[in-house]
Amino acid sequence: MIYTFTLNPGLDYIMEIDDIETGRINRSRSETLKAGGKGINVTKALKELGIESMACGFEAGTVGRAILEELNKNEISHNFIEVKGCSRINVKLKCKKETAINGRGCMASVEDIDKLCLKIKSTDNDYIVLSGSVCRGIGDNSYAYIMKKVKGRFIVDASGDLLTNTLKYKPFLIKPNHIELGEIFNREIACFKDGIYYGKRLWEMGAQNVIVSMGKMGAVFVNGSEEYIIRSESVDAENTVGAGDTMVAGFLYKYISGEGYRESLQFAVRLAEDYLKK
């Protein structure tokens, strides 16, 4: 079984607009509203690939109920607990320069993490995807804490201390993008060589396997004995929301079916490209 954790889910309000002009009324060409959050996005992508997973996390208020209603409507298995406040609404603008305004979201505590983890009956052979930001009230040790509370092989897709704090527990896979990788080491990651070098640094810090998504360039994979570069085809995408989550789902899909790391990454990159073309 694959469990995905989303500790700060929301409704993504995606608006297509020619351009934004501050100080005046702007009108969109179209709007889409859907349940979001990186873990939920991974679960959705896995379902499209024919792989069942369990979406887990926190929900709160009327927005939280709307998220669960959408998951139920799409027959997505979920295991959420209710916490304080209200789940967030994130505004995603598809325009000349992709722009997002993300809400703060709900409020939770370590006790809420404990309650959630008690509901997860995972084994050492299951995969646990910890991805995205966390809500108010819990800090940058949240994912590391979960890794001590539940069993499984952990995939971490996060940024900053939220990611690096998990490395001492040797996650099976981490997937920073090149911007997040650069922020960790205070360097600009501008080429595949940089992605491999600093990805290897994260392996040395404890990660068993590292994927660095390099935006429009593609992605790299490193571990103690393997290094791969998968170049991306040129894709003109106005909105990249969910592309990295699709990459995680694609990699897992191929890997658990018995493919190697290179083949799994190659499929993941192509799947993300197809997602961007939609």
Coordinates of C-alpha atoms in Angstrom, one line a residue:
M1 CA 0.0 0.0 0.0
I2 CA 1.0 3.6 -0.6
Y3 CA 0.0 6.2 1.9
T4 CA 0.3 9.9 1.0
F5 CA 0.4 12.6 3.7
T6 CA -0.9 16.1 3.2
L7 CA -0.7 18.1 6.4
N8 CA -1.9 21.4 4.8
P9 CA -4.4 20.5 2.1
G10 CA -6.5 23.1 0.3
L11 CA -8.8 23.9 -2.6
D12 CA -6.8 25.1 -5.5
Y13 CA -8.7 27.9 -7.4
I14 CA -7.0 27.9 -10.8
M15 CA -7.7 31.0 -12.9
E16 CA -6.7 31.5 -16.5
I17 CA -6.0 35.1 -17.2
D18 CA -4.2 37.1 -19.9
D19 CA -2.1 39.1 -17.5
I20 CA -2.3 40.7 -14.1
E21 CA -2.4 44.5 -13.6
T22 CA -2.2 45.6 -10.0
G23 CA -4.6 48.4 -8.9
R24 CA -7.4 47.5 -11.2
I25 CA -10.1 44.8 -11.8
N26 CA -8.8 41.8 -13.7
R27 CA -11.1 39.3 -15.3
S28 CA -10.3 35.6 -15.9
R29 CA -11.0 33.5 -19.0
S30 CA -11.8 30.4 -17.0
E31 CA -11.8 29.0 -13.5
T32 CA -11.2 25.5 -12.0
L33 CA -11.6 24.5 -8.4
K34 CA -10.1 21.2 -7.2
A35 CA -8.7 19.6 -4.0
G36 CA -5.0 20.2 -3.8
G37 CA -1.9 19.6 -1.7
K38 CA 1.1 17.7 -2.8
G39 CA 0.1 14.4 -1.2
I40 CA -3.4 14.5 -2.6
N41 CA -1.9 15.3 -6.0
V42 CA 0.3 12.2 -5.8
T43 CA -2.7 10.0 -4.9
K44 CA -4.7 11.4 -7.8
A45 CA -1.9 10.7 -10.2
L46 CA -1.5 7.2 -8.9
K47 CA -5.2 6.5 -9.3
E48 CA -4.9 7.6 -13.0
L49 CA -2.1 5.0 -13.3
G50 CA -4.3 2.3 -11.8
I51 CA -2.6 2.2 -8.4
E52 CA -4.7 2.6 -5.3
S53 CA -3.3 4.6 -2.4
M54 CA -4.6 6.2 0.8
A55 CA -4.6 10.0 1.1
C56 CA -4.0 10.9 4.7
G57 CA -3.8 14.2 6.6
F58 CA -5.7 17.1 8.2
E59 CA -8.9 18.8 7.3
A60 CA -10.7 21.7 8.9
G61 CA -13.9 23.8 8.4
T62 CA -16.0 24.2 5.4
V63 CA -13.1 24.0 3.0
G64 CA -11.9 20.8 4.6
R65 CA -15.3 19.3 4.1
A66 CA -15.3 20.3 0.5
I67 CA -11.9 18.6 0.0
L68 CA -13.3 15.3 1.4
E69 CA -16.4 15.6 -0.7
E70 CA -14.3 15.8 -3.9
L71 CA -12.2 12.8 -2.8
N72 CA -15.4 10.8 -2.1
K73 CA -16.8 11.9 -5.5
N74 CA -13.7 10.6 -7.2
E75 CA -13.7 7.4 -5.2
I76 CA -10.3 8.2 -3.6
S77 CA -9.6 6.4 -0.4
H78 CA -8.7 8.8 2.4
N79 CA -8.0 8.9 6.1
F80 CA -8.1 12.5 7.4
I81 CA -8.7 13.8 10.9
E82 CA -10.4 17.1 11.7
V83 CA -8.3 19.8 13.3
K84 CA -8.9 23.5 14.2
G85 CA -9.4 26.4 11.9
C86 CA -10.2 26.1 8.3
S87 CA -8.3 24.4 5.4
R88 CA -6.8 26.8 3.0
I89 CA -7.8 28.1 -0.5
N90 CA -4.9 28.6 -2.9
V91 CA -5.2 30.9 -5.9
K92 CA -3.2 29.8 -8.9
L93 CA -3.0 32.2 -11.8
K94 CA -2.3 30.9 -15.3
C95 CA -0.9 34.0 -17.0
K96 CA 2.3 35.2 -18.6
K97 CA 4.2 34.7 -15.4
E98 CA 2.8 31.8 -13.3
T99 CA 1.7 33.3 -10.0
A100 CA 0.2 31.7 -6.8
I101 CA -1.2 33.0 -3.6
N102 CA -1.3 30.2 -1.0
G103 CA -3.4 30.5 2.1
R104 CA -2.1 29.7 5.6
G105 CA -4.4 26.8 6.3
C106 CA -5.6 25.0 9.4
M107 CA -4.1 24.7 12.9
A108 CA -2.8 21.4 14.3
S109 CA -0.7 20.1 17.1
V110 CA 1.7 17.2 17.8
E111 CA -1.2 15.4 19.4
D112 CA -3.1 15.6 16.1
I113 CA -0.1 14.0 14.4
D114 CA -0.2 11.2 17.0
K115 CA -4.0 10.7 16.3
L116 CA -3.4 10.5 12.6
C117 CA -0.5 8.1 12.9
L118 CA -2.5 5.8 15.1
K119 CA -4.9 5.4 12.2
I120 CA -2.2 4.3 9.8
K121 CA -1.7 0.6 9.9
S122 CA 1.3 0.4 7.6
T123 CA 4.0 -2.2 7.4
D124 CA 7.7 -2.0 6.6
N125 CA 6.9 -2.9 3.0
D126 CA 4.5 0.0 2.5
Y127 CA 5.5 3.3 1.0
I128 CA 4.8 6.6 2.8
V129 CA 4.9 9.8 0.8
L130 CA 5.4 12.9 3.0
S131 CA 5.1 16.0 0.7
G132 CA 4.4 19.6 0.7
S133 CA 4.2 22.2 3.5
V134 CA 2.7 21.7 7.0
C135 CA 0.0 23.7 8.6
R136 CA 0.3 26.1 11.5
G137 CA 1.0 24.8 15.0
I138 CA 3.4 22.0 13.9
G139 CA 7.0 22.7 12.8
D140 CA 9.9 21.6 10.7
N141 CA 10.3 18.3 12.6
S142 CA 6.8 17.1 11.6
Y143 CA 7.9 14.7 8.9
A144 CA 10.8 13.4 10.9
Y145 CA 8.4 12.8 13.8
I146 CA 6.0 10.8 11.6
M147 CA 9.0 8.7 10.4
K148 CA 9.4 7.6 14.0
K149 CA 5.7 6.9 14.5
V150 CA 4.7 4.7 11.5
K151 CA 6.3 1.9 9.5
G152 CA 7.2 2.1 5.9
R153 CA 9.7 3.2 3.2
F154 CA 9.6 7.0 3.2
I155 CA 9.5 9.3 0.2
V156 CA 10.0 13.0 1.2
D157 CA 9.1 15.9 -1.1
A158 CA 9.6 19.0 0.9
S159 CA 11.9 22.0 1.3
G160 CA 14.3 23.5 3.8
D161 CA 14.5 22.0 7.3
L162 CA 11.3 20.1 6.8
L163 CA 13.3 17.9 4.4
T164 CA 16.8 18.0 5.9
N165 CA 15.5 17.0 9.3
T166 CA 14.3 13.7 7.9
L167 CA 17.7 12.7 6.5
K168 CA 19.0 11.2 9.7
Y169 CA 16.2 8.6 9.5
K170 CA 17.5 7.6 6.0
P171 CA 14.4 8.1 3.8
F172 CA 14.1 5.7 0.8
L173 CA 13.8 8.7 -1.6
I174 CA 13.7 12.4 -1.5
K175 CA 12.8 14.8 -4.3
P176 CA 13.7 18.4 -4.0
N177 CA 13.5 20.6 -7.1
H178 CA 16.5 22.6 -8.2
I179 CA 15.3 25.7 -6.4
E180 CA 14.8 23.9 -3.1
L181 CA 18.1 22.2 -3.5
G182 CA 19.8 25.5 -4.0
E183 CA 18.1 27.0 -1.0
I184 CA 19.5 24.2 1.2
F185 CA 23.1 24.8 0.1
N186 CA 22.8 28.6 -0.6
R187 CA 23.8 28.0 -4.2
E188 CA 22.1 28.4 -7.6
I189 CA 21.5 25.0 -9.2
A190 CA 21.6 25.9 -12.9
C191 CA 22.8 22.7 -14.6
F192 CA 22.7 18.9 -14.4
K193 CA 26.2 18.8 -13.0
D194 CA 25.2 21.0 -10.1
G195 CA 22.1 18.9 -9.5
I196 CA 24.2 15.7 -9.3
Y197 CA 26.8 17.2 -7.1
Y198 CA 24.5 18.7 -4.5
G199 CA 22.1 15.8 -4.8
K200 CA 25.0 13.6 -3.8
R201 CA 25.5 15.8 -0.8
L202 CA 22.0 15.0 0.4
W203 CA 22.8 11.3 -0.1
E204 CA 25.8 11.7 2.1
M205 CA 23.6 13.3 4.7
G206 CA 21.4 10.2 4.8
A207 CA 19.0 9.9 1.9
Q208 CA 19.1 6.5 0.3
N209 CA 18.1 7.9 -3.1
V210 CA 17.8 11.4 -4.5
I211 CA 15.8 12.8 -7.4
V212 CA 16.3 16.5 -8.3
S213 CA 13.7 17.8 -10.6
M214 CA 15.3 20.4 -12.8
G215 CA 12.3 22.2 -14.2
K216 CA 12.1 22.4 -17.9
M217 CA 15.6 20.7 -18.2
G218 CA 14.4 17.3 -16.8
A219 CA 15.7 15.5 -13.7
V220 CA 18.7 13.8 -12.2
F221 CA 18.9 10.7 -9.9
V222 CA 21.8 9.9 -7.5
N223 CA 22.6 7.4 -4.8
G224 CA 25.8 5.7 -3.6
S225 CA 26.5 3.9 -6.9
E226 CA 24.2 5.3 -9.6
E227 CA 23.8 8.6 -11.4
Y228 CA 21.3 9.3 -14.1
I229 CA 20.3 12.4 -16.2
I230 CA 16.9 12.4 -17.9
R231 CA 16.5 15.3 -20.3
S232 CA 13.1 16.8 -20.8
E233 CA 11.5 17.6 -24.1
S234 CA 10.6 21.2 -24.5
V235 CA 7.2 21.9 -23.0
D236 CA 5.6 25.3 -23.1
A237 CA 3.5 25.2 -19.9
E238 CA 1.7 28.1 -18.4
N239 CA 0.9 26.3 -15.2
T240 CA 3.2 23.7 -13.5
V241 CA 1.0 23.0 -10.4
G242 CA 1.2 19.3 -9.7
A243 CA 3.9 18.4 -12.2
G244 CA 6.4 17.4 -9.4
D245 CA 3.8 15.4 -7.7
T246 CA 3.1 13.6 -11.0
M247 CA 6.8 12.8 -11.2
V248 CA 6.8 11.2 -7.7
A249 CA 3.7 9.1 -8.7
G250 CA 5.3 8.0 -11.9
F251 CA 8.5 7.0 -10.3
L252 CA 6.7 5.0 -7.6
Y253 CA 4.5 3.3 -10.2
K254 CA 7.4 2.0 -12.2
Y255 CA 9.6 1.2 -9.3
I256 CA 7.1 -1.0 -7.5
S257 CA 6.4 -2.8 -10.7
G258 CA 10.0 -4.0 -10.7
E259 CA 11.7 -1.4 -12.9
G260 CA 15.2 0.0 -12.1
Y261 CA 15.9 3.6 -11.0
R262 CA 16.8 4.9 -14.4
E263 CA 13.7 3.4 -16.1
S264 CA 11.5 4.6 -13.3
L265 CA 12.9 8.2 -13.5
Q266 CA 12.6 8.2 -17.3
F267 CA 8.9 7.3 -17.1
A268 CA 8.4 9.8 -14.3
V269 CA 9.8 12.7 -16.4
R270 CA 7.7 11.7 -19.5
L271 CA 4.6 11.5 -17.3
A272 CA 5.3 15.0 -15.9
E273 CA 5.7 16.3 -19.5
D274 CA 2.4 14.8 -20.5
Y275 CA 0.8 16.4 -17.5
L276 CA 2.1 19.8 -18.5
K277 CA 0.6 19.4 -22.0
K278 CA -2.9 19.0 -20.6

